[in-house]
Short mmCIF file of C-alpha atoms and ligand atoms in Angstrom, two decimals:
data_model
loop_
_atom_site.label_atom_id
_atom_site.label_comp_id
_atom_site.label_asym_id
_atom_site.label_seq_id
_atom_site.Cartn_x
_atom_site.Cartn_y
_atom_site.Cartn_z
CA UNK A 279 91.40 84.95 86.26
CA UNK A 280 90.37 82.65 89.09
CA UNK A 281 88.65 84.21 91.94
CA UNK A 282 88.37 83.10 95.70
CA UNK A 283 86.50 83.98 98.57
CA UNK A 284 86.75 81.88 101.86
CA UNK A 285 84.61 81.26 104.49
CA UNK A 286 85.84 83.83 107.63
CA UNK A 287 87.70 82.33 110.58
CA UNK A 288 87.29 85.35 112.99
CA UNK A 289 84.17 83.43 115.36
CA UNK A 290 82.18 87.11 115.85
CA UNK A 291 81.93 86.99 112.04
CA UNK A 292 78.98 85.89 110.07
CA UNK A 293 79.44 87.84 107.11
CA UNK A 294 80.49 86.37 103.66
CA UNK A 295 82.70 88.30 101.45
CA UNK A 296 80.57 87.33 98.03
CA UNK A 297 77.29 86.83 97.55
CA UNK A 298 75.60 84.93 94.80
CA UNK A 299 74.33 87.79 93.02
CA UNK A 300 78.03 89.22 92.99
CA UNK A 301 79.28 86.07 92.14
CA UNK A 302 77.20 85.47 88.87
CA UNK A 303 78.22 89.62 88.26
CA UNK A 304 82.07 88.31 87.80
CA UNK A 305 81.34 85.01 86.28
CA UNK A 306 79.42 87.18 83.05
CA UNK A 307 82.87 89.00 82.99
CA UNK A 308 84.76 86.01 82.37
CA UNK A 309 86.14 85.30 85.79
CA UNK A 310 86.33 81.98 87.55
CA UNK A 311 84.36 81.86 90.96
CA UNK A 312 85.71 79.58 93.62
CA UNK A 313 84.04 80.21 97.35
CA UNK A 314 85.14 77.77 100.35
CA UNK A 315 82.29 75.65 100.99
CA UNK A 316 79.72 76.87 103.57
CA UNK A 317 80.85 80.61 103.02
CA UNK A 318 77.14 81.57 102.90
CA UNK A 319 76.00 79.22 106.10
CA UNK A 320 75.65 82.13 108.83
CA UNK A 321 74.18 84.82 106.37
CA UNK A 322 71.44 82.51 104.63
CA UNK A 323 73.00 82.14 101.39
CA UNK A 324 73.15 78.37 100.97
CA UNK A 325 76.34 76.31 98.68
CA UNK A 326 73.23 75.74 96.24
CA UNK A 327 72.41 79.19 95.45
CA UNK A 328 76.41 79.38 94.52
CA UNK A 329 76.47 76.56 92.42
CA UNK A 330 73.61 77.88 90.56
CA UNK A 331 75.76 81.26 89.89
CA UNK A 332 77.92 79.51 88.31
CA UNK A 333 80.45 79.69 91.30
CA UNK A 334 82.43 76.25 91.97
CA UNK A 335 82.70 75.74 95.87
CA UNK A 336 85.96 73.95 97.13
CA UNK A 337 87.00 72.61 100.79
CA UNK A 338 90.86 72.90 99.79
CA UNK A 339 91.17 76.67 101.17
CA UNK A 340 95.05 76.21 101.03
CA UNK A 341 95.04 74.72 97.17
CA UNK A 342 93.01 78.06 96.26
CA UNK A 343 95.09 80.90 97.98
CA UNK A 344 97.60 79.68 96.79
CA UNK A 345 96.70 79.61 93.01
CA UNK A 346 93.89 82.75 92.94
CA UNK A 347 94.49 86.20 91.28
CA UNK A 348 91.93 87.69 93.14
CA UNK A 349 90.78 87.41 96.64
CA UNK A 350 87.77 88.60 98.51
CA UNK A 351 88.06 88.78 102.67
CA UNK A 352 85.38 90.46 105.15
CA UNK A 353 88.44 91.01 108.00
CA UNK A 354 92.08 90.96 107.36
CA UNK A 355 93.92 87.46 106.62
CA UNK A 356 95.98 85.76 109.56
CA UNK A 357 99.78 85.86 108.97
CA UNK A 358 99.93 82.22 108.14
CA UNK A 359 97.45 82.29 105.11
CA UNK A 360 99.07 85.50 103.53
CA UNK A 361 102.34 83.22 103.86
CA UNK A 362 100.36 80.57 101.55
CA UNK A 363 98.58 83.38 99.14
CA UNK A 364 99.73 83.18 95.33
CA UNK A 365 102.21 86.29 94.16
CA UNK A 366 100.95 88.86 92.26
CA UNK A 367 97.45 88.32 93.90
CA UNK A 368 94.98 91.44 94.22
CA UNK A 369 93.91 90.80 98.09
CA UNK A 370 90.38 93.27 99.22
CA UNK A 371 89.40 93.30 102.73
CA UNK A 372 89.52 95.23 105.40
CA UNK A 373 93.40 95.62 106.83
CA UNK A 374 93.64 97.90 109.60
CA UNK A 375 96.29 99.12 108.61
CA UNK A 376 96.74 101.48 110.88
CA UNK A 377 97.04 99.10 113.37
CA UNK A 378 99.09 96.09 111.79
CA UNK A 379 101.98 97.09 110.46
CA UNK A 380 103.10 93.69 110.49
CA UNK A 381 101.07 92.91 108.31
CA UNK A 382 101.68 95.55 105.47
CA UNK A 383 105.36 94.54 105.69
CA UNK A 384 104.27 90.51 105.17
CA UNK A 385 101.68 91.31 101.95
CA UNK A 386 104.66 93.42 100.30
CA UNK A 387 107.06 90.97 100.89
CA UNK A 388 104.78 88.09 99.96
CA UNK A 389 104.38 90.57 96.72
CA UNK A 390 100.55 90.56 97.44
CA UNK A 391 98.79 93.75 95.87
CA UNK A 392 96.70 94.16 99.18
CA UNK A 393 93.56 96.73 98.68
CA UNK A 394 92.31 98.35 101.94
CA UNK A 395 88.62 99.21 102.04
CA UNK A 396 89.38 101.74 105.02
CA UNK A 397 91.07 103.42 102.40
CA UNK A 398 88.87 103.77 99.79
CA UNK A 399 88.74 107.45 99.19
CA UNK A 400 85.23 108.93 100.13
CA UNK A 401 84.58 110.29 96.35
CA UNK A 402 81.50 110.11 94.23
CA UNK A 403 83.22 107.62 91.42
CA UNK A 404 84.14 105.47 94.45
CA UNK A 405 81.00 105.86 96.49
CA UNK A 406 79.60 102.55 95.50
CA UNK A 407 82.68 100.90 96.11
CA UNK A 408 82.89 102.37 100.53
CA UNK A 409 82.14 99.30 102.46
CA UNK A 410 83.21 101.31 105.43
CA UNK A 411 80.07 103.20 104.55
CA UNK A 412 77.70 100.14 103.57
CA UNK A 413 78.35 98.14 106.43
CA UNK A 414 78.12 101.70 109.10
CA UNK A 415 74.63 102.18 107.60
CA UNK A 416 74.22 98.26 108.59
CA UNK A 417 75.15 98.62 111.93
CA UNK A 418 73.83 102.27 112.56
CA UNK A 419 70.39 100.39 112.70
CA UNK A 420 71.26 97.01 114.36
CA UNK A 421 73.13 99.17 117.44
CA UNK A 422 69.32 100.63 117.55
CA UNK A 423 67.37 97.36 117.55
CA UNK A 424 69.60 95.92 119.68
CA UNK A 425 69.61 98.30 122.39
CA UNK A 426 65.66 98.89 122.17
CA UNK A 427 65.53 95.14 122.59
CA UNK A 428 67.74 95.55 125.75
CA UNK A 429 65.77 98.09 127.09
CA UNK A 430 62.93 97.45 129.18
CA UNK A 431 61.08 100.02 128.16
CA UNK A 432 58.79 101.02 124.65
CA UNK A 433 60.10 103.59 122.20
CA UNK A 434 57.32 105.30 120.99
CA UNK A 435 54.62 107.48 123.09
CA UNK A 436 51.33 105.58 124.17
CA UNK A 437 48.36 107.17 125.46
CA UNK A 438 46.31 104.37 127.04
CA UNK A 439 43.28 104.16 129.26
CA UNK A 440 46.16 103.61 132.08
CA UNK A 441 48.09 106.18 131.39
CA UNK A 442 50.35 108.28 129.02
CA UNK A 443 53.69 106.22 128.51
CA UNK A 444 56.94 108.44 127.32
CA UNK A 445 58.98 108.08 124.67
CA UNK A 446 62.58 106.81 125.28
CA UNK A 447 64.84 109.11 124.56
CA UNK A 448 68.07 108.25 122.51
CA UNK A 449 71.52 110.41 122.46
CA UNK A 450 73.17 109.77 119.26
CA UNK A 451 76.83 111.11 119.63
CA UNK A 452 78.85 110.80 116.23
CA UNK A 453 76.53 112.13 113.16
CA UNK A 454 78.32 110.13 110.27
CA UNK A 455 76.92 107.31 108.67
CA UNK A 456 76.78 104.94 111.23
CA UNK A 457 74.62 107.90 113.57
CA UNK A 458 72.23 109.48 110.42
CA UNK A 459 71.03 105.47 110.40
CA UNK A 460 70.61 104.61 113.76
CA UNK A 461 68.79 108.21 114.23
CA UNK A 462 66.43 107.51 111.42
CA UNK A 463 65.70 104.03 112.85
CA UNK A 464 65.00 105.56 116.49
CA UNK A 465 62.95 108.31 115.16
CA UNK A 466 60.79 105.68 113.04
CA UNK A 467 60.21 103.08 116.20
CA UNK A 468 59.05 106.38 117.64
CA UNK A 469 62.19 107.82 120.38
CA UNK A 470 62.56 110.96 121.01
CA UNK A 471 66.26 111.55 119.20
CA UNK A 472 68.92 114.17 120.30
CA UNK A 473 72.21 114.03 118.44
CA UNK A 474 75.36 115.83 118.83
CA UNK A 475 78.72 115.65 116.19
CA UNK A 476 81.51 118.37 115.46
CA UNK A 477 80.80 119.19 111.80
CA UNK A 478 78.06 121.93 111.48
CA UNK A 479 76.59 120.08 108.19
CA UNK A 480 76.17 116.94 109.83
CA UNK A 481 73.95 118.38 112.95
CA UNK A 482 71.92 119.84 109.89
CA UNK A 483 71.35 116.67 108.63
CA UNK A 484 70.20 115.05 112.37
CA UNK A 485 67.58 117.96 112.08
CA UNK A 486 66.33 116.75 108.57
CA UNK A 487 65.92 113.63 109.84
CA UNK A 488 63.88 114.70 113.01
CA UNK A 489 66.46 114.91 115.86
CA UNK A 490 67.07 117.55 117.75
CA UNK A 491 70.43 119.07 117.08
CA UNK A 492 72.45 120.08 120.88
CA UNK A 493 74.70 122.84 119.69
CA UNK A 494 77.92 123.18 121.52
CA UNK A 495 80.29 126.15 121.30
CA UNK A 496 83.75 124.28 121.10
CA UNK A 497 85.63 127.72 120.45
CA UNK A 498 87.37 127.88 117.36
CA UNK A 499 86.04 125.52 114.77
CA UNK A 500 88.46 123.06 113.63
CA UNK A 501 86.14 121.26 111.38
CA UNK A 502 85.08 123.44 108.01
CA UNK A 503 82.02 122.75 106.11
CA UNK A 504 82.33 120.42 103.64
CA UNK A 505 84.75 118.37 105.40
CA UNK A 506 84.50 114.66 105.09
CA UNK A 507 86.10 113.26 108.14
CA UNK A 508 86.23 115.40 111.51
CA UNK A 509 89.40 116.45 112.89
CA UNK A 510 91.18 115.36 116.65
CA UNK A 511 89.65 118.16 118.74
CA UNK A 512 91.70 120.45 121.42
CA UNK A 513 91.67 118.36 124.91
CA UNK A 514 90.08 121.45 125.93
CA UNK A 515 87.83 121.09 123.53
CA UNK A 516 87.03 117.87 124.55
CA UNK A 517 86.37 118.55 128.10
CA UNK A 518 83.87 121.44 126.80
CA UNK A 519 82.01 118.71 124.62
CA UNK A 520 81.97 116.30 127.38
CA UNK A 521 80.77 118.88 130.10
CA UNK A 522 77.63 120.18 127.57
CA UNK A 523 76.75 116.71 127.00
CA UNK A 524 76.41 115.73 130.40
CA UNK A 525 73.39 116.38 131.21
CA UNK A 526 71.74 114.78 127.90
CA UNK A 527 73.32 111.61 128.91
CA UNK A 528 71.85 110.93 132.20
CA UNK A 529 68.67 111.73 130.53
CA UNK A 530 68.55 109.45 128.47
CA UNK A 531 67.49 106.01 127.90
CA UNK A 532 70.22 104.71 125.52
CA UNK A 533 73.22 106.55 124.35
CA UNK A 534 74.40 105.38 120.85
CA UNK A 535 78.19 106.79 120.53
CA UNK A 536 79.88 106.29 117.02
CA UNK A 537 82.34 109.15 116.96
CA UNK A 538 85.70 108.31 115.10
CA UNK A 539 88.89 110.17 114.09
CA UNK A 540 90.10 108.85 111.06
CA UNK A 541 93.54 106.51 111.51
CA UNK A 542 93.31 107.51 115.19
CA UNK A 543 92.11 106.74 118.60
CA UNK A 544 88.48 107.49 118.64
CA UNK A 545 87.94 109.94 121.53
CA UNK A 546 86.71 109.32 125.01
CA UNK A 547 83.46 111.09 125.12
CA UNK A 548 81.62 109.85 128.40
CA UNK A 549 83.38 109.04 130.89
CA UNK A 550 82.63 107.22 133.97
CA UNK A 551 81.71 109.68 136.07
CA UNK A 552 78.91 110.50 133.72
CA UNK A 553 77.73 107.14 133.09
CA UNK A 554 77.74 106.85 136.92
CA UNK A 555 74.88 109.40 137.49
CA UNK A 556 73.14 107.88 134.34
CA UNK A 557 69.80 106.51 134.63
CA UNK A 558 69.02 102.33 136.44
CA UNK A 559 68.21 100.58 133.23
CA UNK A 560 70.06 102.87 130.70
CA UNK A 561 71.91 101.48 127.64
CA UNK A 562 75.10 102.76 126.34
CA UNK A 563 76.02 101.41 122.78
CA UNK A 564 79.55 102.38 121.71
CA UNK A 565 80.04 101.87 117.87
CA UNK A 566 83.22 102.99 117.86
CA UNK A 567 84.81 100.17 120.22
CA UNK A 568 87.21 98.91 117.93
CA UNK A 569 89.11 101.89 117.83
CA UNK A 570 89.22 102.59 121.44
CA UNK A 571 85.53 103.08 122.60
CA UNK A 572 84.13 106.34 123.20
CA UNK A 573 83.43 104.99 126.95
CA UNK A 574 85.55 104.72 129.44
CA UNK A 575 85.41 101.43 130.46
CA UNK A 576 84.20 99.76 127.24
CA UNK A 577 85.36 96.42 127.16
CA UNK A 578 85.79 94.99 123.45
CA UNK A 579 83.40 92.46 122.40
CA UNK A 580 81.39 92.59 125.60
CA UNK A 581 78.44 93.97 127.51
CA UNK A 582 78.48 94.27 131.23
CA UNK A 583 76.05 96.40 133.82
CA UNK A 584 77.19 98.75 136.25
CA UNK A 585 76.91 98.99 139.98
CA UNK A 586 74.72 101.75 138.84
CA UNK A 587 72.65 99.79 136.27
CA UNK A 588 73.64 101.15 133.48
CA UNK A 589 74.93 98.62 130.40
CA UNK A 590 77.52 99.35 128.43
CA UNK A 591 77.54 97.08 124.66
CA UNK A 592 81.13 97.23 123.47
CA UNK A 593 80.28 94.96 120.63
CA UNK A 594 81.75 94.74 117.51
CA UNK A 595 79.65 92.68 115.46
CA UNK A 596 76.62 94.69 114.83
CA UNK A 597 77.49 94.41 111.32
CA UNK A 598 76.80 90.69 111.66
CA UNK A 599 73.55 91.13 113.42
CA UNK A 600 72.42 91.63 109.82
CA UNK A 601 75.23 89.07 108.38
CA UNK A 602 72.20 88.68 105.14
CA UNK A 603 72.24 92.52 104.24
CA UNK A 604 75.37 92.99 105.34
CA UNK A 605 76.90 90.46 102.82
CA UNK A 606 74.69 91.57 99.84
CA UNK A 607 76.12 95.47 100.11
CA UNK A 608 79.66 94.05 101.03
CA UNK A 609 79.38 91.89 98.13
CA UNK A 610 78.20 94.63 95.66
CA UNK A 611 81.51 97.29 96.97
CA UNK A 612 83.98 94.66 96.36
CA UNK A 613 82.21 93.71 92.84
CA UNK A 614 82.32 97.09 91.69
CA UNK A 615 85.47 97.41 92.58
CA UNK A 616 86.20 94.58 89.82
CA UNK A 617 83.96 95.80 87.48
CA UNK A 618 85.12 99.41 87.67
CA UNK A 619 89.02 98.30 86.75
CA UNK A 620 87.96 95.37 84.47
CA UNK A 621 89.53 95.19 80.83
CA UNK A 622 86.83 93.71 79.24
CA UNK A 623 89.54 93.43 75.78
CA UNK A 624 92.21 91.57 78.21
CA UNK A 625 89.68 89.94 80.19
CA UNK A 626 91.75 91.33 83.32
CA UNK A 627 92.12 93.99 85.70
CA UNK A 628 94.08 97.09 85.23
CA UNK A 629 95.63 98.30 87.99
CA UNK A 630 96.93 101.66 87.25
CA UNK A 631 98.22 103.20 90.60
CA UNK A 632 98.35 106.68 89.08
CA UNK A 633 94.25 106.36 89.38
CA UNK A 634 92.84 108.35 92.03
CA UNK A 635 90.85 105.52 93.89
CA UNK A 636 94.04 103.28 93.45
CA UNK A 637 96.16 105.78 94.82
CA UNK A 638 94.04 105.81 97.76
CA UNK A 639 93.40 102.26 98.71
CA UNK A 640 96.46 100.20 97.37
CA UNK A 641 98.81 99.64 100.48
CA UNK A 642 101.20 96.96 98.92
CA UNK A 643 102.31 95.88 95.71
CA UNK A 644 105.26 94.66 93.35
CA UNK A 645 106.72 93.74 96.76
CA UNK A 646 106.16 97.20 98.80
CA UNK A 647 104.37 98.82 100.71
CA UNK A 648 103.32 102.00 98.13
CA UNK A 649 100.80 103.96 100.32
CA UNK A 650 102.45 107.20 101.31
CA UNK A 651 100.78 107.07 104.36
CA UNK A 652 102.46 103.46 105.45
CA UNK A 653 105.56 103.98 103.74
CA UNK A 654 108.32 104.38 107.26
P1 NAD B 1293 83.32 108.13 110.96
O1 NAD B 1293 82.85 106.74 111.17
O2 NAD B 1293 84.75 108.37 110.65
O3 NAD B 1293 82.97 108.99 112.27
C1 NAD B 1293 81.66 109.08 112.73
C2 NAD B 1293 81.31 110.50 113.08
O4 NAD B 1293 81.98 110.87 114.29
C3 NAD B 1293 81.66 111.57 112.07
O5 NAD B 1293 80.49 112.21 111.64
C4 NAD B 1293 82.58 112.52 112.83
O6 NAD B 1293 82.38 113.86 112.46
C5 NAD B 1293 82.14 112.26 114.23
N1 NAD B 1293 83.05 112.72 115.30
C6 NAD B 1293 84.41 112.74 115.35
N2 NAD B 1293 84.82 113.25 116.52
C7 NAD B 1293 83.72 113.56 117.24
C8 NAD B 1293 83.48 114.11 118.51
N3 NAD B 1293 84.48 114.48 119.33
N4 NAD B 1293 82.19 114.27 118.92
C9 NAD B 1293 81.16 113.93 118.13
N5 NAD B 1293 81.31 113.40 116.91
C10 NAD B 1293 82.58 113.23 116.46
O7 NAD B 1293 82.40 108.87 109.90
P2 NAD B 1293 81.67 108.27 108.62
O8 NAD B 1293 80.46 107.56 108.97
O9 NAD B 1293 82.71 107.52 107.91
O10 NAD B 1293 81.25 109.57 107.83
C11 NAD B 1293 81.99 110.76 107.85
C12 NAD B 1293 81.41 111.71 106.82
O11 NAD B 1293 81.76 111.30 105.53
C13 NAD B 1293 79.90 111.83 106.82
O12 NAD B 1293 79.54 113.15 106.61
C14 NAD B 1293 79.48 111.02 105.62
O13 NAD B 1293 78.26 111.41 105.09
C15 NAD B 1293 80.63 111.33 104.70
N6 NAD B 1293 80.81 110.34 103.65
C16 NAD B 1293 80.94 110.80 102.36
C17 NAD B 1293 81.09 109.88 101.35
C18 NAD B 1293 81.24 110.35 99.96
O14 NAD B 1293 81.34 111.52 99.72
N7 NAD B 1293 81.26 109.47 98.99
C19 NAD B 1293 81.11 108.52 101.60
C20 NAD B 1293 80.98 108.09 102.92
C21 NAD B 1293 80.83 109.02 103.94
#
C-alpha cells in the first residue's frame, strides 16, 4: 500500500497532513510513505526528519495521486487533482461537504472512497481519531493569544506602587471545544472569563474551569443534557440570547465567539448594533467565520477596526498559528484512523461500511456517494 501526503496549496495553510512520527507509525505497518517535498517547511518539520522515518519525499505530486491507495489532505483537494487521483483510493481530509456538493459527486464518480473528518462520529472508539476536535482545542488557545497580543492592554490584575491595574475581561460565547480551551488559556494569563453556550452541561464545565457561567432563560430548552452538538435555536430564542448578552459584550475587552450548528449556518450572535456601543480598543474574535461568522459584519479571512474602535478577526487560520502542534495531533487522528482499520494478516485496510465510525464518515465510494445524509 503506497501512501501520499502533499504539501497544501490553500496559501492560509501551514499545516502538514503527516508528521514524521506518524509517518514512521505506518511505515512499521508495512505501508509505503511518500510526502511531496517541503510538506513539513511551514510547521518545522524539515524533508530530513522524513527521510529518517523512513518516508521517501517526491516533487512529482501528479505521478503519486495518481498511483497512491491512500491519501492524507489538511483541506479538501481542488477539482483538478481529484480528476488525476488513482481509483479505488481511500482520500482523508476535511471535505465540507456540506458545502461542496460538487465535489461529492466528482470523488464518487472518480470512484474515490473519500473520508470526511467533519464526519467522524463524536464516540469514545473514535475520539482519538476527531481532528475537528484536535485542531478546535488548537485554535481555542491561539484565538486567545492572538487577541491578548492585539490588545493593548495586560490580562492579569497588577497591584503596583502606581496603581491597581484590572484584569481584562474575556466573553467566551460557544462552550465546545474550541471555547473550554480558549477559557482555560484566558483564565491562566490571568482574565477575568465569562462564558455563555446553550447546553446546560457545557456552562458547568466553564464553571470548573473558573469562568463565570451567564445563565439565560431561552424558554423551552431545546438542547437535553447529554447532547453532543446544540440544536438551531427559535429566532425568538435568538433575539432573547442576543438581548441578555448585550450588556456582557460592551463590557468586555475581547469577545471570543465559536458557536456552531452542526451542517448549518452558525448563528448571528452580536450584531452590529452591539458591537457599536462596545468598548474603543475591544477585540472581537469570531471562530466560527467559516461557517458564516457569529458577527455581523465578519469578513472571512480578515481583520478590520470599526468607526467605533472595535476589531473584528474573521480569521480562519488560527489552526495554523500553531501549524507545529497542529500537524502532530492532525497527524496522530488520521494515523489512527489507519491503524484502527489495518489488517495486519492482509497488510491492508478493511473498510467495512457496516462499522459504526465508517458509517459515519465515508461520503463516497465504489463510485457513489453512500452517506445518507448526501445521498439527493
Ligand atoms: P461546535 O464547534 O459544533 O460548536 C461550538 C459550541 O457552540 C458548542 O458547544 C455549541 O453548543 C455552541 N452553540 C451552538 N449554538 C449556540 C448559541 N446560539 N449560543 C451559544 N453557543 C452555541 O462544538 P464542538 O467543539 O465540536 O463540541 C460540541 C460538544 O461535543 C462539546 O460538548 C464537546 O465536548 C463534545 N465532544 C464530544 C466528543 C466525544 O464524545 N468523543 C468529541 C468531541 C466533542
Amino acid at each position: 500500500m503506497i501512501l501520499f501526503a502533499p504539501k497544501e496549496i490553500d496559501s492560509r495553510e501551514a499545516r502538514a497532513a503527516i508528521t514524521p512520527v506518524t509517518a514512521k507509525r505506518l511505515v512499521d505497518k508495512g505501508i509505503t510513505i511518500i510526502v511531496e517535498k517541503g510538506i513539513g517547511e511551514l510547521s518545522n518539520y524539515p524533508d530530513k526528519e522524513y527521510l529518517e522515518s523512513g518516508a521517501q519525499l517526491t516533487t512529482d505530486r501528479t505521478k503519486a495521486l495518481s498511483e497512491s491507495d491512500i491519501i492524507f489532505r489538511v483541506r479538501k483537494p481542488s477539482i483538478d487533482e481529484i480528476k488525476i487521483t488513482k481509483e479505488g483510493c481511500i482520500h482523508l481530509s476535511f471535505l465540507d461537504p456540506f458545502n461542496d456538493s460538487d465535489l461529492l459527486e466528482l470523488m464518487a464518480s472518480q470512484g474515490i472512497t473519500s473520508i470526511s473528518l467533519e464526519m467522524i462520529p463524536r464516540t469514545t472508539l473514535a475520539q482519538k481519531m476527531d481532528a475537528l476536535s484536535s485542531q478546535a482545542n488548537i485554535s481555542g488557545y491561539t484565538s486567545v493569544i492572538y487577541a491578548a497580543e492585539k490588545l493593548d492592554k495586560v490580562l492579569p490584575m497588577m497591584m503596583t506602587p502606581a496603581g491597581t491595574i484590572s484584569p481584562a475581561k474575556f466573553f467566551i460565547i460557544g462552550i465546545g471545544v474550541a471555547g473550554l480551551q480558549a477559557i482555560a488559556t484566558a483564565k491562566r494569563l490571568g482574565a477575568r472569563v465569562t462564558a455563555f453556550d446553550v447546553r446546560q452541561e457545557a456552562l458547568e464545565q466553564a464553571e470548573s474551569l473558573g469562568a463565570k457561567a451567564l445563565r439565560i432563560e431561552l424558554g423551552e430548552n431545546a438542547n437535553e443534557e447529554g447532547q453532543v452538538y446544540a440544536k438551531e435555536l427559535t429566532p425568538e430564542q435568538l433575539d432573547k440570547q442576543r438581548e441578555a448578552q448585550a450588556k456582557v459584550c460592551e463590557d468586555s475587552d475581547v469577545v471570543i465567539t465559536t458557536a456552531k450548528v452542526f451542517g448549518r449556518r452558525s448563528p448571528i450572535l452580536l450584531k452590529t448594533d452591539v458591537v457599536d456601543r462596545m468598548k474603543h480598543g475591544s477585540i472581537v474574535v469570531d471562530l466560527a467565520a467559516e461557517t458564516g461568522g457569529n458577527v455581523e459584519g465578519t469578513v472571512l479571512d480578515e481583520e478590520f477596526v470599526t468607526n467605533n474602535g472595535v476589531r473584528i478577526i474573521g480569521l480562519s487560520n488560527f489552526e495554523s498559528m500553531a501549524s507545529h502542534h497542529a500537524s502532530q495531533v492532525f497527524s496522530a487522528n488520521l494515523g489512527s484512523f489507519i491503524e484502527h482499520f489495518w489488517n495486519e494478516e492482509e497488510k491492508k485496510i478493511n473498510l467495512d461500511l457496516g462499522d459504526e465510525i465508517l458509517s459515519g464518515c465515508v461520503l463516497t465510494n465504489n463510485k457513489k456517494i453512500v452517506h445518507e445524509k448526501f445521498i439527493d
